[in-house]
Coordinates of C-alpha atoms in Angstrom, one line a residue:
X420 CA -44.0 10.3 -17.7
X421 CA -42.2 11.8 -14.6
X422 CA -38.5 12.3 -15.0
X423 CA -36.5 11.4 -11.8
X424 CA -33.2 13.1 -11.6
X425 CA -30.4 11.0 -10.1
X426 CA -28.5 13.0 -7.5
X427 CA -24.8 13.0 -8.1
X428 CA -22.5 11.7 -5.4
X429 CA -20.5 14.2 -3.3
X430 CA -16.7 13.6 -4.0
X431 CA -13.3 14.8 -2.9
X432 CA -13.3 17.7 -5.4
X433 CA -16.7 18.9 -4.0
X434 CA -15.2 18.7 -0.5
X435 CA -12.4 21.0 -1.5
X436 CA -14.9 23.4 -3.2
X437 CA -16.6 24.0 0.2
X438 CA -15.8 27.0 2.3
X439 CA -12.7 26.3 4.5
X440 CA -14.7 26.4 7.7
X441 CA -17.1 23.8 6.5
X442 CA -14.3 21.6 5.1
X443 CA -12.2 21.8 8.3
X444 CA -15.2 20.9 10.5
X445 CA -15.9 17.9 8.3
X446 CA -12.3 16.6 8.3
X447 CA -11.5 17.4 11.9
X448 CA -14.6 15.6 13.1
X449 CA -13.3 12.4 11.5
X450 CA -10.0 12.4 13.4
X451 CA -9.7 11.5 17.1
X452 CA -6.8 13.7 18.2
X453 CA -7.0 12.8 21.9
X454 CA -4.2 10.1 21.6
X455 CA -1.9 12.5 19.7
X456 CA -2.7 15.3 22.2
X457 CA -1.7 12.9 25.1
X458 CA 1.6 12.2 23.4
X459 CA 2.7 15.8 22.7
X460 CA 1.5 17.6 25.8
X461 CA 4.0 18.4 28.5
X462 CA 3.8 16.0 31.5
X463 CA 6.3 17.7 33.8
X464 CA 6.3 20.9 35.8
X465 CA 10.0 21.4 35.1
X466 CA 11.3 23.0 31.9
X467 CA 9.7 25.6 29.7
X468 CA 6.2 26.8 30.6
X469 CA 3.2 25.5 28.7
X470 CA 1.7 28.3 26.7
X471 CA 0.8 26.5 23.5
X472 CA -2.6 25.2 22.3
X473 CA -1.4 21.7 21.3
X474 CA -4.8 20.6 20.1
X475 CA -5.0 23.6 17.7
X476 CA -1.5 22.9 16.5
X477 CA -2.4 19.3 15.6
X478 CA -5.5 20.6 13.7
X479 CA -3.4 23.2 12.0
X480 CA -1.1 20.4 10.6
X481 CA -4.2 18.7 9.2
X482 CA -5.3 22.0 7.7
X483 CA -1.9 22.6 6.2
X484 CA -2.3 19.4 4.1
X485 CA -5.9 20.3 3.2
X486 CA -5.0 23.9 2.2
X487 CA -1.8 22.8 0.4
X488 CA 0.5 25.0 2.4
X489 CA 4.0 23.9 1.4
X490 CA 6.1 25.0 4.4
X491 CA 5.7 25.2 8.2
X492 CA 6.9 28.8 8.0
X493 CA 4.1 29.5 5.6
X494 CA 1.6 27.9 8.0
X495 CA 2.9 30.1 10.8
X496 CA 2.6 33.2 8.5
X497 CA -1.0 32.2 7.6
X498 CA -1.9 31.8 11.3
X499 CA -0.5 35.2 12.1
X500 CA -2.2 37.0 9.2
X501 CA -5.5 35.2 8.8
X502 CA -7.7 35.4 11.9
X503 CA -10.5 33.2 10.5
X504 CA -8.0 30.5 9.6
X505 CA -6.6 30.6 13.1
X506 CA -10.0 30.3 14.7
X507 CA -10.9 27.5 12.3
X508 CA -7.9 25.6 13.5
X509 CA -9.1 25.9 17.1
X510 CA -6.8 28.7 18.4
X511 CA -8.3 31.2 20.8
X512 CA -8.0 34.9 20.2
X513 CA -5.8 35.1 23.3
X514 CA -3.5 32.2 22.1
X515 CA -0.1 33.1 20.8
X516 CA 0.8 31.7 17.3
X517 CA 3.3 28.8 17.7
X518 CA 6.8 29.3 16.2
X519 CA 8.4 27.0 13.6
X520 CA 10.6 25.6 16.4
X521 CA 7.5 24.7 18.4
X522 CA 6.1 22.8 15.5
X523 CA 9.5 21.1 14.9
X524 CA 9.6 19.9 18.6
X525 CA 6.0 18.6 18.3
X526 CA 6.8 16.7 15.1
X527 CA 9.9 15.2 16.7
X528 CA 7.9 13.9 19.6
X529 CA 5.3 12.4 17.2
X530 CA 8.1 10.8 15.1
X531 CA 9.3 8.8 18.2
X532 CA 5.9 7.0 18.5
X533 CA 3.4 5.1 16.3
X534 CA 0.5 7.2 17.5
X535 CA -0.5 8.3 14.0
X536 CA -0.9 4.7 12.9
X537 CA -3.1 4.1 16.0
X538 CA -5.3 7.1 15.1
X539 CA -5.5 5.8 11.5
X540 CA -6.6 2.4 12.8
X541 CA -9.3 4.0 14.9
X542 CA -10.6 6.0 12.0
X543 CA -10.8 2.9 9.8
X544 CA -12.7 1.0 12.5
X545 CA -15.2 3.9 12.7
X546 CA -15.7 3.9 8.9
X547 CA -16.3 0.1 9.0
X548 CA -18.7 0.5 11.9
X549 CA -20.6 3.2 10.0
X550 CA -20.9 0.9 6.9
X551 CA -18.7 2.9 4.5
X552 CA -16.1 0.1 4.0
X553 CA -17.5 -3.1 2.7
X554 CA -14.9 -4.1 0.2
X555 CA -14.3 -7.6 -1.0
X556 CA -11.0 -6.7 -2.9
X557 CA -7.8 -4.9 -1.8
X558 CA -5.4 -3.5 -4.4
X559 CA -1.7 -3.1 -3.4
X560 CA 0.9 -0.9 -5.1
X561 CA 3.7 1.5 -4.4
X562 CA 4.5 5.1 -5.4
X563 CA 7.7 7.0 -5.1
X564 CA 8.5 10.5 -4.1
X565 CA 11.8 12.3 -3.9
X566 CA 13.7 13.5 -0.8
X567 CA 14.6 17.1 -0.1
X568 CA 18.3 16.4 0.2
X569 CA 20.5 16.6 -2.8
X570 CA 21.1 13.1 -4.0
X571 CA 24.5 11.6 -3.7
X572 CA 26.2 9.8 -6.7
X573 CA 24.7 6.4 -7.4
X574 CA 28.2 4.8 -7.2
X575 CA 28.4 6.1 -3.6
X576 CA 25.9 3.4 -2.5
X577 CA 28.0 0.4 -3.4
X578 CA 31.8 0.2 -2.9
X579 CA 33.7 -1.4 -5.7
X580 CA 34.3 -5.1 -5.1
X581 CA 37.6 -6.8 -5.6
X582 CA 37.9 -8.8 -8.8
X583 CA 37.1 -12.4 -8.2
X584 CA 39.7 -15.0 -8.7
X585 CA 39.2 -17.3 -11.6
X586 CA 39.2 -21.0 -11.3
X587 CA 37.8 -23.5 -8.9
X588 CA 38.1 -23.0 -5.1
X589 CA 40.1 -25.5 -3.1
X590 CA 38.3 -27.4 -0.4
X591 CA 39.6 -25.2 2.4
X592 CA 38.7 -22.0 0.5
X593 CA 35.2 -23.3 -0.2
X594 CA 34.6 -24.2 3.5
X595 CA 35.9 -20.7 4.5
X596 CA 33.7 -19.0 1.9
X597 CA 30.6 -21.0 3.1
X598 CA 31.2 -19.9 6.7
X599 CA 31.6 -16.3 5.7
X600 CA 28.5 -16.4 3.6
X601 CA 26.5 -17.9 6.5
X602 CA 27.7 -15.2 8.8
X603 CA 26.8 -12.4 6.3
X604 CA 23.3 -13.9 5.9
X605 CA 22.8 -14.2 9.6
X606 CA 23.7 -10.5 10.1
X607 CA 21.3 -9.3 7.4
X608 CA 18.2 -7.4 8.4
X609 CA 14.8 -9.0 7.6
X610 CA 14.3 -6.8 4.6
X611 CA 17.7 -7.7 3.2
X612 CA 16.8 -11.4 3.3
X613 CA 14.5 -13.2 1.0
X614 CA 10.8 -12.5 1.0
X615 CA 9.9 -15.9 2.4
X616 CA 11.8 -15.1 5.6
X617 CA 9.1 -12.6 6.4
X618 CA 6.3 -15.2 6.7
X619 CA 7.1 -16.2 10.3
X620 CA 8.1 -12.7 11.6
X621 CA 5.5 -10.7 13.7
X622 CA 4.0 -7.6 12.1
X623 CA 5.4 -5.3 14.8
X624 CA 8.9 -6.5 14.1
X625 CA 8.5 -6.1 10.3
X626 CA 7.2 -2.5 10.7
X627 CA 10.0 -1.6 13.1
X628 CA 12.8 -2.9 10.9
X629 CA 11.7 -1.5 7.5
X630 CA 14.4 0.9 6.1
X631 CA 13.3 4.6 6.1
X632 CA 16.4 6.6 5.1
X633 CA 16.3 8.1 1.6
X634 CA 18.0 5.9 -1.0
X635 CA 18.4 5.6 -4.8
X636 CA 15.4 3.9 -6.5
X637 CA 14.8 2.7 -10.0
X638 CA 11.7 2.1 -12.1
X639 CA 10.9 1.5 -15.7
X640 CA 9.1 4.3 -17.6
X641 CA 6.5 3.9 -20.4
X642 CA 9.3 3.2 -22.9
X643 CA 10.8 0.4 -20.8
X644 CA 13.9 2.4 -19.8
X645 CA 15.2 2.6 -16.3
X646 CA 14.6 5.9 -14.5
X647 CA 16.6 6.6 -11.3
X648 CA 15.4 8.8 -8.4
X649 CA 16.5 9.5 -4.8
X650 CA 14.0 9.4 -2.0
X651 CA 11.2 7.2 -0.5
X652 CA 8.4 4.9 -1.4
X653 CA 4.8 4.8 -0.1
X654 CA 3.2 1.4 -0.1
X655 CA -0.6 1.3 0.0
X656 CA -3.3 -1.3 0.4
X657 CA -6.5 0.3 -0.8
X658 CA -10.1 -1.0 -0.8
X659 CA -11.1 -1.1 -4.4
X660 CA -14.7 0.1 -4.0
X661 CA -14.5 2.4 -1.0
X662 CA -11.0 3.6 -1.9
X663 CA -10.0 3.9 1.7
X664 CA -6.3 3.3 2.5
X665 CA -6.6 0.1 4.6
X666 CA -2.9 -0.2 5.3
X667 CA 0.2 2.0 4.4
X668 CA 3.9 1.6 4.7
X669 CA 6.7 4.1 4.4
X670 CA 10.2 2.9 3.2
X671 CA 13.4 3.8 1.5
X672 CA 13.3 4.2 -2.2
X673 CA 15.5 1.2 -2.8
X674 CA 13.1 -1.3 -1.2
X675 CA 11.7 -3.8 -3.6
X676 CA 7.9 -3.5 -3.9
X677 CA 7.4 -7.2 -3.3
X678 CA 9.2 -7.0 0.1
X679 CA 6.5 -4.6 1.4
X680 CA 3.5 -6.8 0.4
X681 CA 3.6 -9.3 3.4
X682 CA 3.7 -6.5 6.1
X683 CA 0.7 -4.9 4.3
X684 CA -1.1 -8.2 4.2
X685 CA -0.4 -9.0 7.8
X686 CA -1.6 -5.5 8.8
X687 CA -4.9 -6.1 7.0
X688 CA -5.2 -9.5 8.7
X689 CA -4.5 -8.2 12.2
X690 CA -5.8 -4.6 12.2
X691 CA -8.7 -4.4 9.7
X692 CA -11.8 -6.4 10.9
X693 CA -13.4 -6.7 7.5
X694 CA -14.9 -10.2 7.0
X695 CA -16.1 -9.2 3.4
X696 CA -12.5 -9.3 2.1
X697 CA -11.8 -12.1 -0.4
X698 CA -9.2 -11.0 -2.9
X699 CA -5.9 -9.2 -3.1
X700 CA -4.9 -7.9 -6.5
X701 CA -1.4 -6.7 -7.6
X702 CA 0.7 -6.2 -10.7
X703 CA 3.5 -8.4 -11.9
X704 CA 6.1 -6.8 -9.5
X705 CA 4.5 -8.8 -6.7
X706 CA 4.6 -12.2 -8.4
X707 CA 6.5 -14.0 -5.6
X708 CA 5.4 -17.4 -4.2
X709 CA 5.7 -16.2 -0.5
X710 CA 3.1 -13.5 -1.2
X711 CA 0.7 -16.1 -2.5
X712 CA 1.4 -18.2 0.6
X713 CA 0.6 -15.3 2.9
X714 CA -2.7 -14.6 1.1
X715 CA -3.6 -18.3 1.2
X716 CA -2.9 -18.4 5.0
X717 CA -5.3 -15.5 5.4
X718 CA -8.1 -17.5 3.6
X719 CA -8.2 -15.1 0.7
X720 CA -7.4 -15.5 -3.0
X721 CA -4.5 -13.8 -4.9
X722 CA -5.2 -12.1 -8.2
X723 CA -1.6 -11.1 -9.3
X724 CA -0.3 -10.7 -12.8
X725 CA 2.1 -13.5 -13.8
X726 CA 5.8 -12.7 -14.4
X727 CA 7.2 -15.3 -16.7
X728 CA 10.9 -14.8 -15.7
X729 CA 12.3 -16.9 -18.6
X730 CA 10.4 -20.0 -17.4
X731 CA 9.9 -22.8 -20.0
X732 CA 6.5 -23.2 -21.7
X733 CA 4.3 -25.6 -19.8
X734 CA 3.5 -28.9 -21.5
X735 CA -0.1 -29.8 -21.7
X736 CA -1.2 -26.4 -20.5
X737 CA -1.9 -23.0 -22.1
X738 CA -0.3 -19.7 -21.1
X739 CA -2.9 -19.3 -18.3
X740 CA -2.1 -22.8 -17.0
X741 CA -5.4 -24.2 -18.1
X742 CA -5.1 -27.9 -19.2
X743 CA -5.3 -28.5 -23.0
X744 CA -6.6 -31.5 -25.0
X745 CA -4.7 -33.6 -27.5
X746 CA -5.4 -31.0 -30.2
X747 CA -4.1 -28.2 -27.8
X748 CA -7.5 -26.6 -27.3
X749 CA -7.8 -25.0 -23.8
X750 CA -10.2 -26.3 -21.3
X751 CA -12.7 -23.8 -20.0
X752 CA -12.7 -22.6 -16.4
X753 CA -16.0 -23.5 -14.8
X754 CA -15.9 -23.0 -11.0
X755 CA -14.0 -23.1 -7.8
X756 CA -14.8 -25.5 -4.9
X757 CA -13.6 -23.7 -1.7
X758 CA -14.1 -26.8 0.4
X759 CA -11.5 -28.8 -1.5
X760 CA -9.7 -25.7 -3.0
X761 CA -10.2 -27.2 -6.4
X762 CA -10.5 -25.5 -9.8
X763 CA -12.9 -27.2 -12.2
X764 CA -12.4 -27.0 -16.0
X765 CA -14.8 -28.4 -18.6
X766 CA -14.1 -29.8 -22.1
X767 CA -13.4 -27.2 -24.9
X768 CA -16.3 -26.4 -27.3
X769 CA -14.1 -27.6 -30.2
X770 CA -14.1 -31.1 -28.7
X771 CA -17.8 -31.7 -29.2
X772 CA -17.3 -33.3 -32.6
X773 CA -13.8 -34.5 -32.1
X774 CA -13.4 -38.3 -32.7
X775 CA -10.9 -38.5 -29.8
X776 CA -13.6 -37.4 -27.4
X777 CA -16.0 -40.1 -28.6
X778 CA -13.2 -42.7 -28.1
X779 CA -12.8 -41.6 -24.5
X780 CA -9.3 -40.2 -25.0
X781 CA -10.3 -36.7 -24.0
X782 CA -11.5 -36.0 -20.5
X783 CA -14.8 -34.2 -20.0
X784 CA -13.7 -32.5 -16.7
X785 CA -10.4 -31.5 -15.2
X786 CA -9.9 -30.7 -11.6
X787 CA -6.8 -29.1 -10.1
X788 CA -6.0 -28.1 -6.5
X789 CA -4.7 -24.6 -6.2
X790 CA -2.3 -25.9 -3.5
X791 CA -0.5 -27.8 -6.3
X792 CA 1.1 -24.4 -7.2
X793 CA -0.4 -21.3 -5.6
X794 CA 1.4 -19.1 -8.0
X795 CA 0.0 -20.7 -11.2
X796 CA -3.5 -21.9 -10.0
X797 CA -5.5 -19.0 -8.6
X798 CA -9.2 -18.7 -7.8
X799 CA -10.8 -17.6 -10.1
X800 CA -8.5 -19.2 -12.7
X801 CA -6.0 -17.1 -14.6
X802 CA -7.3 -15.8 -17.9
X803 CA -11.0 -16.2 -17.0
X804 CA -13.5 -13.4 -17.2
X805 CA -13.8 -13.3 -13.4
X806 CA -10.1 -13.1 -12.9
X807 CA -9.8 -10.2 -15.5
X808 CA -12.7 -8.4 -13.8
X809 CA -11.1 -8.5 -10.4
X810 CA -7.7 -7.5 -11.8
X811 CA -9.1 -4.4 -13.4
X812 CA -10.0 -3.2 -9.9
X813 CA -6.3 -2.7 -9.2
X814 CA -6.6 0.8 -10.8
X815 CA -8.1 2.0 -7.5
X816 CA -4.7 2.1 -5.8
X817 CA -3.3 4.1 -8.7
X818 CA -6.1 6.5 -8.4
X819 CA -5.4 7.0 -4.7
X820 CA -1.7 7.5 -5.4
X821 CA -2.7 10.3 -7.8
X822 CA -5.0 11.9 -5.2
X823 CA -2.1 11.9 -2.6
X824 CA 0.2 13.6 -5.0
X825 CA -2.4 16.0 -6.5
X826 CA -4.4 17.0 -3.4
X827 CA -2.4 16.0 -0.3
X828 CA 1.2 17.1 -1.0
X829 CA 2.8 13.7 -1.1
X830 CA 5.5 15.1 -3.4
X831 CA 6.2 17.9 -0.9
X832 CA 8.6 16.2 1.6
X833 CA 10.4 18.9 3.5
X834 CA 12.4 16.8 6.0
X835 CA 15.9 15.4 5.8
X836 CA 15.5 12.4 8.0
X837 CA 13.4 9.3 7.4
X838 CA 11.6 9.6 10.7
X839 CA 10.3 13.1 10.0
X840 CA 9.5 12.2 6.4
X841 CA 7.4 9.2 7.7
X842 CA 5.4 11.6 9.9
X843 CA 4.7 13.7 6.8
X844 CA 3.5 10.5 5.0
X845 CA 1.4 9.3 7.9
X846 CA -0.3 12.7 8.3
X847 CA -1.1 12.7 4.6
X848 CA -2.7 9.2 4.6
X849 CA -4.6 10.1 7.8
X850 CA -6.0 13.3 6.2
X851 CA -6.9 11.4 3.1
X852 CA -8.9 8.8 5.0
X853 CA -10.5 11.5 7.1
X854 CA -11.5 13.4 3.9
X855 CA -13.0 10.1 2.6
X856 CA -14.9 9.6 5.8
X857 CA -16.1 13.2 5.7
X858 CA -17.3 12.8 2.1
X859 CA -19.1 9.5 3.0
X860 CA -20.9 11.1 5.9
X861 CA -22.0 14.1 3.8
X862 CA -23.3 11.7 1.1
X863 CA -25.2 9.7 3.8
X864 CA -26.8 12.9 5.1
X865 CA -27.8 13.9 1.5
X866 CA -29.3 10.5 0.9
X867 CA -31.3 10.7 4.1
X868 CA -32.6 14.1 3.2
X869 CA -33.6 12.9 -0.3
X870 CA -35.4 9.9 1.1
X871 CA -37.3 12.1 3.6

């Protein structure tokens, strides 16, 4: 019997095992730098003379992430001392090596535009066109990374409030308090308001108003204790099978994870032409009704872990909100009717020999519209095998977060302002997706060679 050996897939680790020249060529070919070049090049005859190779500088910033070079000064030193590296980045022998100040000026220009997001979108469209992104599920989660600056005391964030007066307010005091409260709420930014206020706000406005300065953040560790840190958050929407970053968002560390979900979802809806998408999966930190509403408006289904929040036990339903019979056995999830948006449940197995069923006191079939409560009734139904199977795919976004920190220097933020830190984050996500596209193209070539 002939033994056929299955060829292993080429992955990110294998990409990094390649010679630098091969790796750079594969990654650079996946990025269209022309729009970035148009933004950073000098457009006036006045001022300093143009002596810099801006295209090579852009490529060298990509190579810095790929080579895990921690500082710009180390990048400049590497370019001066390593001729092969300099040529790989696109510099000519006659080109002078840019200074740290030149790189700083270029990054400042990039930070004033959204050009990296546009290049990222072009890359995703190319990957979709080449058939590498065919996901039906998106996983959303956030990861934190610390700022370079020394963190201020946590008490510095919130001034001490005056002690409240005890007792009931008079009519005049209550009217004054209500007016002041309405004024305060009207002056709040969109991310300081409730999540439901984001539903009718355009995507461009949401992305422009997101806070980006370093702030104190808090998370629970594996022991359930609060851990405080000072810095930023990266919010990602990742295709669970392709593991491309379909949307990303940079914010202050204090922003609640749930408040970043709707901008990510709207970004998927407006910027990612992927008709195969059906599900969005998230952990319990995103269990807010407006997020379910946004997903329902997109025509997709939400697979989000339920956060009980001290709610009373439902009567006539189990913990997964499936209906129960008189003897409190749970009905079994059968199917979902997309036309009427209805979940179908069938009689429990234990009811086959139940006298109540024979007397007609126990229904054979239960149907529930998911629009009755989008948070409780999801398709597939909570607790079902299909729901659990989709929810397990959420680990893809955790894997990508680990890649960004382990391979792409997400933890190495070397800028004091949120705008410059965002450029660092955008370059990292761009290089990651470019690396994924490079790997997929190499795998496609290998498969073609094996088939030939």
